[in-house]
Short mmCIF file of C-alpha atoms in Angstrom, two decimals:
data_model
loop_
_atom_site.label_atom_id
_atom_site.label_comp_id
_atom_site.label_asym_id
_atom_site.label_seq_id
_atom_site.Cartn_x
_atom_site.Cartn_y
_atom_site.Cartn_z
CA UNK A 235 103.64 102.46 225.39
CA UNK A 236 101.46 99.53 224.35
CA UNK A 237 102.59 96.21 225.81
CA UNK A 238 102.07 93.33 223.38
CA UNK A 239 100.71 90.07 224.75
CA UNK A 240 100.36 86.56 223.38
CA UNK A 241 97.03 85.74 221.78
CA UNK A 242 94.69 83.85 224.09
CA UNK A 243 93.10 80.62 222.84
CA UNK A 244 90.39 78.55 224.53
CA UNK A 245 90.39 74.84 223.60
CA UNK A 246 86.99 73.20 224.25
CA UNK A 247 86.83 69.41 223.88
CA UNK A 248 85.55 66.54 226.04
CA UNK A 249 88.40 64.34 224.76
CA UNK A 250 91.05 64.94 227.43
CA UNK A 251 93.93 63.55 225.37
CA UNK A 252 93.11 65.79 222.40
CA UNK A 253 92.59 68.79 224.65
CA UNK A 254 95.95 68.38 226.36
CA UNK A 255 97.89 67.69 223.18
CA UNK A 256 96.31 70.68 221.44
CA UNK A 257 97.11 72.92 224.40
CA UNK A 258 100.74 71.75 224.29
CA UNK A 259 100.95 72.36 220.53
CA UNK A 260 99.52 75.88 220.71
CA UNK A 261 101.60 76.82 223.74
CA UNK A 262 104.68 75.77 221.78
CA UNK A 263 103.49 78.18 219.07
CA UNK A 264 103.58 81.01 221.62
CA UNK A 265 99.91 81.30 222.53
CA UNK A 266 98.35 81.65 225.98
CA UNK A 267 96.05 78.59 226.08
CA UNK A 268 93.29 77.46 228.42
CA UNK A 269 91.08 74.39 228.21
CA UNK A 270 87.45 73.47 228.92
CA UNK A 271 86.02 69.98 228.78
CA UNK A 272 82.45 70.84 227.73
CA UNK A 273 80.25 73.66 226.51
CA UNK A 274 78.99 74.53 229.97
CA UNK A 275 82.53 75.00 231.32
CA UNK A 276 83.45 76.95 228.20
CA UNK A 277 80.50 79.32 228.71
CA UNK A 278 81.59 80.00 232.28
CA UNK A 279 85.21 80.48 231.20
CA UNK A 280 84.15 82.94 228.49
CA UNK A 281 82.15 84.85 231.05
CA UNK A 282 85.16 85.18 233.32
CA UNK A 283 87.73 86.08 230.71
CA UNK A 284 88.26 87.18 227.12
CA UNK A 285 89.92 85.20 224.33
CA UNK A 286 91.21 85.92 220.84
CA UNK A 287 90.11 82.55 219.43
CA UNK A 288 87.93 79.61 220.47
CA UNK A 289 88.82 76.12 219.25
CA UNK A 290 85.56 74.22 219.72
CA UNK A 291 84.54 70.57 219.51
CA UNK A 292 81.12 69.96 217.97
CA UNK A 293 79.74 67.05 219.99
CA UNK A 294 79.91 67.37 223.76
CA UNK A 295 77.51 66.49 226.58
CA UNK A 296 75.10 69.19 227.71
CA UNK A 297 75.76 72.43 225.86
CA UNK A 298 77.36 71.32 222.59
CA UNK A 299 79.59 73.28 220.23
CA UNK A 300 76.87 74.19 217.75
CA UNK A 301 74.68 75.65 220.50
CA UNK A 302 77.57 77.66 221.90
CA UNK A 303 78.64 79.13 218.57
CA UNK A 304 75.04 80.04 217.81
CA UNK A 305 74.77 81.85 221.16
CA UNK A 306 77.98 83.80 220.55
CA UNK A 307 76.94 84.94 217.10
CA UNK A 308 73.39 85.67 218.23
CA UNK A 309 74.80 88.43 220.41
CA UNK A 310 77.03 89.84 217.69
CA UNK A 311 80.39 88.73 219.11
CA UNK A 312 83.17 88.42 216.58
CA UNK A 313 85.71 86.15 218.29
CA UNK A 314 87.05 83.74 215.62
CA UNK A 315 85.80 80.18 216.16
CA UNK A 316 87.51 77.10 214.73
CA UNK A 317 85.29 74.04 215.04
CA UNK A 318 86.67 70.50 215.11
CA UNK A 319 84.76 67.23 214.97
CA UNK A 320 85.60 63.56 214.97
CA UNK A 321 82.38 62.95 213.04
CA UNK A 322 82.97 65.44 210.28
CA UNK A 323 80.57 65.49 207.36
CA UNK A 324 79.88 68.06 204.70
CA UNK A 325 76.44 68.76 206.17
CA UNK A 326 77.85 69.26 209.66
CA UNK A 327 80.55 71.61 208.38
CA UNK A 328 78.00 73.64 206.43
CA UNK A 329 75.76 73.88 209.50
CA UNK A 330 78.65 75.00 211.71
CA UNK A 331 79.71 77.66 209.22
CA UNK A 332 76.12 78.79 208.77
CA UNK A 333 75.75 79.28 212.54
CA UNK A 334 78.84 81.48 212.60
CA UNK A 335 81.97 79.32 212.82
CA UNK A 336 84.95 80.73 210.90
CA UNK A 337 86.56 77.41 209.98
CA UNK A 338 85.96 73.68 210.32
CA UNK A 339 88.38 70.75 210.64
CA UNK A 340 87.87 67.00 210.92
CA UNK A 341 89.80 64.80 213.35
CA UNK A 342 92.46 63.53 213.21
CA UNK A 343 94.15 66.85 212.46
CA UNK A 344 97.77 67.16 211.43
CA UNK A 345 99.57 69.46 213.94
CA UNK A 346 100.99 71.59 211.14
CA UNK A 347 97.51 72.07 209.63
CA UNK A 348 96.01 73.03 212.99
CA UNK A 349 98.81 75.52 213.69
CA UNK A 350 98.39 77.10 210.26
CA UNK A 351 94.60 77.44 210.61
CA UNK A 352 94.86 78.98 214.06
CA UNK A 353 97.50 81.47 212.89
CA UNK A 354 95.39 82.42 209.85
CA UNK A 355 92.29 83.07 211.96
CA UNK A 356 94.19 85.14 214.52
CA UNK A 357 95.82 87.18 211.79
CA UNK A 358 92.49 88.25 210.32
CA UNK A 359 90.57 88.73 213.57
CA UNK A 360 88.87 92.11 213.89
CA UNK A 361 90.23 94.71 216.32
CA UNK A 362 87.50 96.30 218.46
CA UNK A 363 86.66 99.76 217.27
CA UNK A 364 89.07 99.79 214.33
CA UNK A 365 88.10 96.97 212.00
CA UNK A 366 87.56 97.24 208.28
CA UNK A 367 83.78 97.54 208.65
CA UNK A 368 83.85 100.37 211.18
CA UNK A 369 86.75 102.76 210.49
CA UNK A 370 88.49 105.22 212.81
CA UNK A 371 87.44 103.64 216.09
CA UNK A 372 83.71 103.53 215.41
CA UNK A 373 82.18 100.61 217.27
CA UNK A 374 78.85 98.93 216.65
CA UNK A 375 76.99 96.31 214.65
CA UNK A 376 73.50 97.80 214.97
CA UNK A 377 71.54 98.77 211.86
CA UNK A 378 71.89 102.46 212.68
CA UNK A 379 75.69 102.19 212.95
CA UNK A 380 75.82 100.27 209.68
CA UNK A 381 73.87 103.11 208.07
CA UNK A 382 76.28 105.72 209.49
CA UNK A 383 79.30 103.81 208.21
CA UNK A 384 77.67 103.51 204.79
CA UNK A 385 77.12 107.28 204.65
CA UNK A 386 80.72 107.89 205.75
CA UNK A 387 82.02 105.65 202.97
CA UNK A 388 79.82 107.41 200.42
CA UNK A 389 80.93 110.94 201.28
CA UNK A 390 84.56 110.40 202.35
CA UNK A 391 86.13 110.19 198.83
CA UNK A 392 84.42 113.46 197.80
CA UNK A 393 85.17 117.05 198.77
CA UNK A 394 81.63 117.59 200.08
CA UNK A 395 81.19 119.53 203.32
CA UNK A 396 79.72 117.34 206.07
CA UNK A 397 77.60 118.29 209.09
CA UNK A 398 77.57 115.75 211.94
CA UNK A 399 74.65 116.14 214.34
CA UNK A 400 74.09 114.46 217.68
CA UNK A 401 74.03 114.84 221.44
CA UNK A 402 77.18 115.53 223.42
CA UNK A 403 79.27 112.39 223.87
CA UNK A 404 77.90 110.32 220.99
CA UNK A 405 81.21 110.28 219.11
CA UNK A 406 80.84 113.02 216.51
CA UNK A 407 84.61 113.55 216.33
CA UNK A 408 85.12 109.83 215.63
CA UNK A 409 82.75 110.17 212.68
CA UNK A 410 84.73 113.17 211.46
CA UNK A 411 87.99 111.24 211.75
CA UNK A 412 86.46 108.35 209.81
CA UNK A 413 85.49 110.73 207.01
CA UNK A 414 89.03 112.11 206.99
CA UNK A 415 90.79 108.73 207.15
CA UNK A 416 88.80 107.40 204.20
CA UNK A 417 89.41 110.51 202.10
CA UNK A 418 92.24 111.41 199.74
CA UNK A 419 93.45 113.89 202.40
CA UNK A 420 94.19 111.13 204.92
CA UNK A 421 97.97 111.47 204.52
CA UNK A 422 97.79 114.83 206.34
CA UNK A 423 96.71 115.27 209.95
CA UNK A 424 93.14 116.38 210.57
CA UNK A 425 92.93 119.65 212.51
CA UNK A 426 90.14 119.99 215.11
CA UNK A 427 88.87 123.00 217.05
CA UNK A 428 85.98 123.34 219.48
CA UNK A 429 84.13 126.52 218.58
CA UNK A 430 82.23 126.54 221.87
CA UNK A 431 85.32 126.47 224.06
CA UNK A 432 86.81 129.85 223.10
CA UNK A 433 85.72 133.47 223.44
CA UNK A 434 84.78 135.20 220.19
CA UNK A 435 88.00 137.19 219.76
CA UNK A 436 90.23 134.25 220.53
CA UNK A 437 88.21 131.91 218.29
CA UNK A 438 88.48 134.37 215.40
CA UNK A 439 92.27 134.41 215.76
CA UNK A 440 92.39 130.62 216.08
CA UNK A 441 90.32 130.14 212.93
CA UNK A 442 91.79 132.74 210.60
CA UNK A 443 95.10 133.72 212.23
CA UNK A 444 96.26 137.27 212.90
CA UNK A 445 98.86 139.75 211.74
CA UNK A 446 101.50 141.22 214.01
CA UNK A 447 100.12 144.22 215.88
CA UNK A 448 96.50 143.31 215.21
CA UNK A 449 95.80 143.60 218.94
CA UNK A 450 97.68 143.90 222.20
CA UNK A 451 99.99 140.93 222.60
CA UNK A 452 100.10 140.08 218.87
CA UNK A 453 103.87 140.33 218.62
CA UNK A 454 104.14 138.19 215.48
CA UNK A 455 102.08 136.85 212.61
CA UNK A 456 100.11 133.77 213.59
CA UNK A 457 98.70 131.08 211.33
CA UNK A 458 95.07 130.07 211.87
CA UNK A 459 93.65 126.53 211.67
CA UNK A 460 92.34 127.11 208.14
CA UNK A 461 95.93 127.56 206.99
CA UNK A 462 97.23 124.79 209.26
CA UNK A 463 94.74 122.37 207.69
CA UNK A 464 95.98 123.01 204.15
CA UNK A 465 95.32 119.98 201.94
CA UNK A 466 93.70 118.28 204.92
CA UNK A 467 90.42 118.28 206.87
CA UNK A 468 89.32 120.95 209.35
CA UNK A 469 86.88 119.71 211.99
CA UNK A 470 84.77 122.50 213.48
CA UNK A 471 83.13 121.07 216.60
CA UNK A 472 80.08 122.84 218.10
CA UNK A 473 79.80 125.16 215.14
CA UNK A 474 76.41 126.31 216.44
CA UNK A 475 78.18 128.27 219.20
CA UNK A 476 79.67 130.77 216.75
CA UNK A 477 78.69 134.43 217.00
CA UNK A 478 76.91 136.10 214.02
CA UNK A 479 80.16 137.89 213.10
CA UNK A 480 82.15 134.64 212.96
CA UNK A 481 79.33 132.92 211.08
CA UNK A 482 79.69 135.57 208.39
CA UNK A 483 83.47 135.12 208.22
CA UNK A 484 83.13 131.33 208.06
CA UNK A 485 80.59 131.60 205.25
CA UNK A 486 82.99 133.76 203.24
CA UNK A 487 85.87 131.33 203.84
CA UNK A 488 83.77 128.43 202.58
CA UNK A 489 82.47 130.33 199.55
CA UNK A 490 85.70 132.01 198.46
CA UNK A 491 88.13 129.32 199.70
CA UNK A 492 90.30 132.01 201.23
CA UNK A 493 90.79 133.60 204.66
CA UNK A 494 91.95 137.00 205.83
CA UNK A 495 93.89 136.99 209.12
CA UNK A 496 92.76 139.44 211.80
CA UNK A 497 94.47 142.80 211.19
CA UNK A 498 95.70 141.84 207.73
CA UNK A 499 94.68 143.36 204.39
CA UNK A 500 95.43 140.39 202.21
CA UNK A 501 93.47 137.19 201.63
CA UNK A 502 95.19 133.81 201.76
CA UNK A 503 93.86 131.00 199.53
CA UNK A 504 93.22 127.74 201.37
CA UNK A 505 92.63 124.17 200.21
CA UNK A 506 90.65 122.73 203.12
CA UNK A 507 87.78 120.33 203.51
CA UNK A 508 85.44 121.31 206.36
CA UNK A 509 83.58 118.82 208.53
CA UNK A 510 81.37 120.53 211.11
CA UNK A 511 79.54 119.14 214.11
CA UNK A 512 76.91 120.36 216.53
CA UNK A 513 74.83 119.16 219.46
CA UNK A 514 72.34 121.99 218.89
CA UNK A 515 69.27 122.16 216.64
CA UNK A 516 70.62 124.30 213.83
CA UNK A 517 67.31 124.27 211.94
CA UNK A 518 65.62 125.70 215.02
CA UNK A 519 68.38 128.27 215.34
CA UNK A 520 67.86 129.27 211.71
CA UNK A 521 64.14 129.68 212.44
CA UNK A 522 64.77 131.96 215.44
CA UNK A 523 67.48 133.92 213.63
CA UNK A 524 70.46 132.88 215.80
CA UNK A 525 72.16 130.95 212.98
CA UNK A 526 72.58 132.12 209.41
CA UNK A 527 70.41 130.24 206.94
CA UNK A 528 72.94 130.59 204.12
CA UNK A 529 75.70 129.20 206.34
CA UNK A 530 73.50 126.31 207.41
CA UNK A 531 72.94 125.21 203.84
CA UNK A 532 76.64 125.67 203.12
CA UNK A 533 77.78 123.32 205.91
CA UNK A 534 74.83 120.88 205.89
CA UNK A 535 75.39 119.70 202.33
CA UNK A 536 75.70 116.12 203.57
CA UNK A 537 74.31 115.62 207.11
CA UNK A 538 75.13 112.60 209.25
CA UNK A 539 72.96 112.11 212.33
CA UNK A 540 74.56 110.14 215.19
CA UNK A 541 71.90 108.72 217.53
CA UNK A 542 72.20 108.73 221.33
CA UNK A 543 73.43 105.54 222.97
CA UNK A 544 69.98 104.81 224.43
CA UNK A 545 68.76 104.25 220.86
CA UNK A 546 71.45 101.67 220.05
CA UNK A 547 71.71 99.59 223.22
CA UNK A 548 72.60 96.50 221.15
CA UNK A 549 76.01 98.11 220.55
CA UNK A 550 76.83 98.24 224.27
CA UNK A 551 78.54 94.79 224.44
CA UNK A 552 80.92 95.79 221.63
CA UNK A 553 81.51 99.25 223.12
CA UNK A 554 82.28 97.67 226.49
CA UNK A 555 84.74 95.22 224.93
CA UNK A 556 86.40 98.03 222.98
CA UNK A 557 86.82 99.98 226.22
CA UNK A 558 88.23 96.93 228.00
CA UNK A 559 90.62 96.23 225.12
CA UNK A 560 92.03 99.75 225.43
CA UNK A 561 92.43 99.31 229.19
CA UNK A 562 94.24 95.98 228.68
CA UNK A 563 96.71 97.64 226.30
CA UNK A 564 97.27 100.66 228.56
CA UNK A 565 97.68 98.81 231.88
CA UNK A 566 99.83 95.63 231.65
CA UNK A 567 98.49 94.28 234.97
CA UNK A 568 94.92 94.47 233.66
CA UNK A 569 95.30 91.88 230.90
CA UNK A 570 92.37 89.85 232.32
CA UNK A 571 89.95 92.71 232.94
CA UNK A 572 86.47 91.62 231.81
CA UNK A 573 82.80 92.28 232.44
CA UNK A 574 80.34 89.74 233.88
CA UNK A 575 76.96 89.19 232.21
CA UNK A 576 75.20 90.76 235.21
CA UNK A 577 77.33 93.90 235.01
CA UNK A 578 76.74 94.03 231.26
CA UNK A 579 73.02 93.72 231.84
CA UNK A 580 73.17 96.64 234.28
CA UNK A 581 75.02 98.68 231.65
CA UNK A 582 72.29 97.93 229.12
CA UNK A 583 69.63 99.11 231.59
CA UNK A 584 71.15 102.61 231.90
CA UNK A 585 69.81 105.58 229.87
CA UNK A 586 73.36 106.98 229.38
CA UNK A 587 72.63 110.72 229.37
CA UNK A 588 76.31 111.30 228.60
CA UNK A 589 76.22 108.73 225.79
CA UNK A 590 79.35 106.82 224.71
CA UNK A 591 81.70 109.13 226.62
CA UNK A 592 79.66 108.41 229.76
CA UNK A 593 79.90 104.65 229.15
CA UNK A 594 83.67 104.77 228.60
CA UNK A 595 84.16 106.62 231.88
CA UNK A 596 81.93 104.16 233.74
CA UNK A 597 83.90 101.17 232.43
CA UNK A 598 87.24 102.69 233.44
CA UNK A 599 85.87 103.56 236.89
CA UNK A 600 84.53 100.01 237.30
CA UNK A 601 87.86 98.52 236.18
CA UNK A 602 89.66 100.54 238.83
CA UNK A 603 87.17 99.36 241.48
CA UNK A 604 87.64 95.77 240.33
CA UNK A 605 91.42 96.07 240.52
CA UNK A 606 91.75 95.29 236.83
CA UNK A 607 89.97 91.95 237.24
CA UNK A 608 86.44 90.79 236.71
CA UNK A 609 83.91 93.66 236.78
CA UNK A 610 80.86 92.73 238.85
CA UNK A 611 77.71 94.80 239.37
CA UNK A 612 79.04 96.14 242.68
CA UNK A 613 82.03 97.68 240.86
CA UNK A 614 79.82 99.87 238.65
CA UNK A 615 79.05 103.51 239.55
CA UNK A 616 76.08 103.93 241.92
CA UNK A 617 73.67 105.40 239.36
CA UNK A 618 74.12 102.36 237.13
CA UNK A 619 73.69 99.85 239.97
CA UNK A 620 70.42 101.51 240.88
CA UNK A 621 69.13 100.70 237.41
CA UNK A 622 69.29 97.01 238.28
CA UNK A 623 66.87 97.28 241.19
CA UNK A 624 63.90 96.74 238.94
CA UNK A 625 65.32 93.45 237.62
CA UNK A 626 65.24 91.66 240.99
CA UNK A 627 62.55 89.07 241.55
CA UNK A 628 60.22 89.47 244.54
CA UNK A 629 61.40 87.58 247.61
CA UNK A 630 60.80 83.85 247.41
CA UNK A 631 57.58 82.44 248.81
CA UNK A 632 56.67 78.77 248.70
CA UNK A 633 54.33 78.23 245.71
CA UNK A 634 51.12 76.28 245.83
CA UNK A 635 52.23 73.43 243.58
CA UNK A 636 55.35 71.94 242.02
CA UNK A 637 54.70 73.33 238.54
CA UNK A 638 54.64 76.88 239.90
CA UNK A 639 57.84 76.25 241.84
CA UNK A 640 59.59 74.71 238.85
CA UNK A 641 58.65 77.66 236.64
CA UNK A 642 59.77 80.18 239.25
CA UNK A 643 63.15 78.51 239.71
CA UNK A 644 63.67 78.23 235.95
CA UNK A 645 62.77 81.91 235.56
CA UNK A 646 65.31 82.83 238.23
CA UNK A 647 67.94 80.61 236.62
CA UNK A 648 67.46 82.45 233.34
CA UNK A 649 67.73 85.83 235.03
CA UNK A 650 70.84 84.66 236.89
CA UNK A 651 72.58 83.47 233.74
CA UNK A 652 72.67 79.86 235.01
CA UNK A 653 74.50 80.76 238.24
CA UNK A 654 73.08 78.79 241.21
CA UNK A 655 74.56 81.26 243.68
CA UNK A 656 72.95 84.24 241.95
CA UNK A 657 69.68 82.28 241.54
CA UNK A 658 69.58 81.57 245.27
CA UNK A 659 70.10 85.27 245.97
CA UNK A 660 67.24 86.23 243.68
CA UNK A 661 64.90 83.71 245.28
CA UNK A 662 65.95 84.52 248.85
CA UNK A 663 67.01 80.98 249.76
CA UNK A 664 70.29 79.25 250.49
CA UNK A 665 72.28 77.64 247.71
CA UNK A 666 71.89 74.23 249.41
CA UNK A 667 68.11 74.58 249.50
CA UNK A 668 68.04 75.63 245.87
CA UNK A 669 70.19 72.69 244.77
CA UNK A 670 67.91 70.29 246.68
CA UNK A 671 64.84 71.74 244.95
CA UNK A 672 66.56 71.61 241.53
CA UNK A 673 67.19 67.88 242.00
CA UNK A 674 63.75 67.15 243.47
CA UNK A 675 61.95 68.97 240.64
CA UNK A 676 64.24 67.39 238.00
CA UNK A 677 65.30 70.75 236.59
CA UNK A 678 67.99 70.25 233.95
CA UNK A 679 70.95 72.53 234.85
CA UNK A 680 72.38 72.21 231.35
CA UNK A 681 69.09 73.40 229.84
CA UNK A 682 69.17 76.39 232.18
CA UNK A 683 72.72 77.17 231.09
CA UNK A 684 71.74 76.96 227.43
CA UNK A 685 68.94 79.47 228.01
CA UNK A 686 71.26 81.67 230.02
CA UNK A 687 73.88 81.67 227.26
CA UNK A 688 71.24 82.88 224.82
CA UNK A 689 70.00 85.55 227.23
CA UNK A 690 73.30 87.14 228.22
CA UNK A 691 76.07 88.25 225.84
CA UNK A 692 79.41 86.61 226.49
CA UNK A 693 82.60 88.67 226.73
CA UNK A 694 84.81 88.39 223.69
CA UNK A 695 88.13 89.74 222.47
CA UNK A 696 87.86 91.04 218.91
#
């Protein structure tokens, strides 16, 4: 059972009176509200936890609202952002909206207007993995995912047979479900069968059904999945694992739109749309004679190639957030589970041989290790942590001049996402020593935070 929770709102404003009054107003509306008094604090809060909406002042010391919204959108995060300014002008509003804000208000704001705007933004916020742009749980904003979604939308309303190709774990069944859900057959449940998981005789019976007495143990007539998927979609996963005999029977079913159960002497007409998938090279199998050429051209009328995760690493932040959102809904005590920028960076450094399925398992494992709280690098599986070893800086040695030292500390600050503790670890010095050097060399901490915000994606709740 999914446990509903109040929407979480972060109010960011250096005006304490406005911040407190806005928090009180939104809490009275039933929201879970937190506050931050400047952009730097907001960035740290967003790193620690996820929110459904950010209410953001424009002008603040250090990291201002425009810089923060630009950083969020730069990394593809879709959290709704309502910007508010006491110096509102048309040009400023246009700039804020251009950078990625969803709405803009000028102070003073009537409480009823603010409540209405917040409610409207929360109502239309995207849900990770199931928004209007990416149907059926598909997650990603990369160009390749946009192309896949476009092809799905083109073919879904037709009756064309689709072949989905890609490595194991890339999400081929999600693509099939998207095709089904956007088709005219969506009112009926899609039927799926893995052709590589069953022995030939059993698979034949599962596909086409059997008549009573067809073989030992067949005590009654049994309907196959072709019949069960009447007026719906039949998803044939790992179709390349079929034997030559079953390939022939599948070809006939597709050509004649009828099936003959095992042991029966009558054909049954079927109205089924077939979507097939494979992790094998069917063209190569056609060349070596292990897959029928005529069947290949029958099922590959409209191919959709799903790339491995290593070729769309920019989608990892959204995939991670989608996984975390599912965990929050499944485990009530994990409502604050989130992923730190360092852990996210480690996830981006992995090759993911098991693709999206591998990533989902790693996130759940890390969430368990973190006790449903904040996922740090040490909570990730060992093979992923090892991928971070190459990102460490060599141990700190005193440089020859101040300019070298300043550059080295700034480089470490950027790698550490603005965290002085993490920076000290990277440089091999104590936090006190680092802070003394930062002050002596006049390094601007806010500037380091701004660079860090642009370097590391911030967690967000879609």
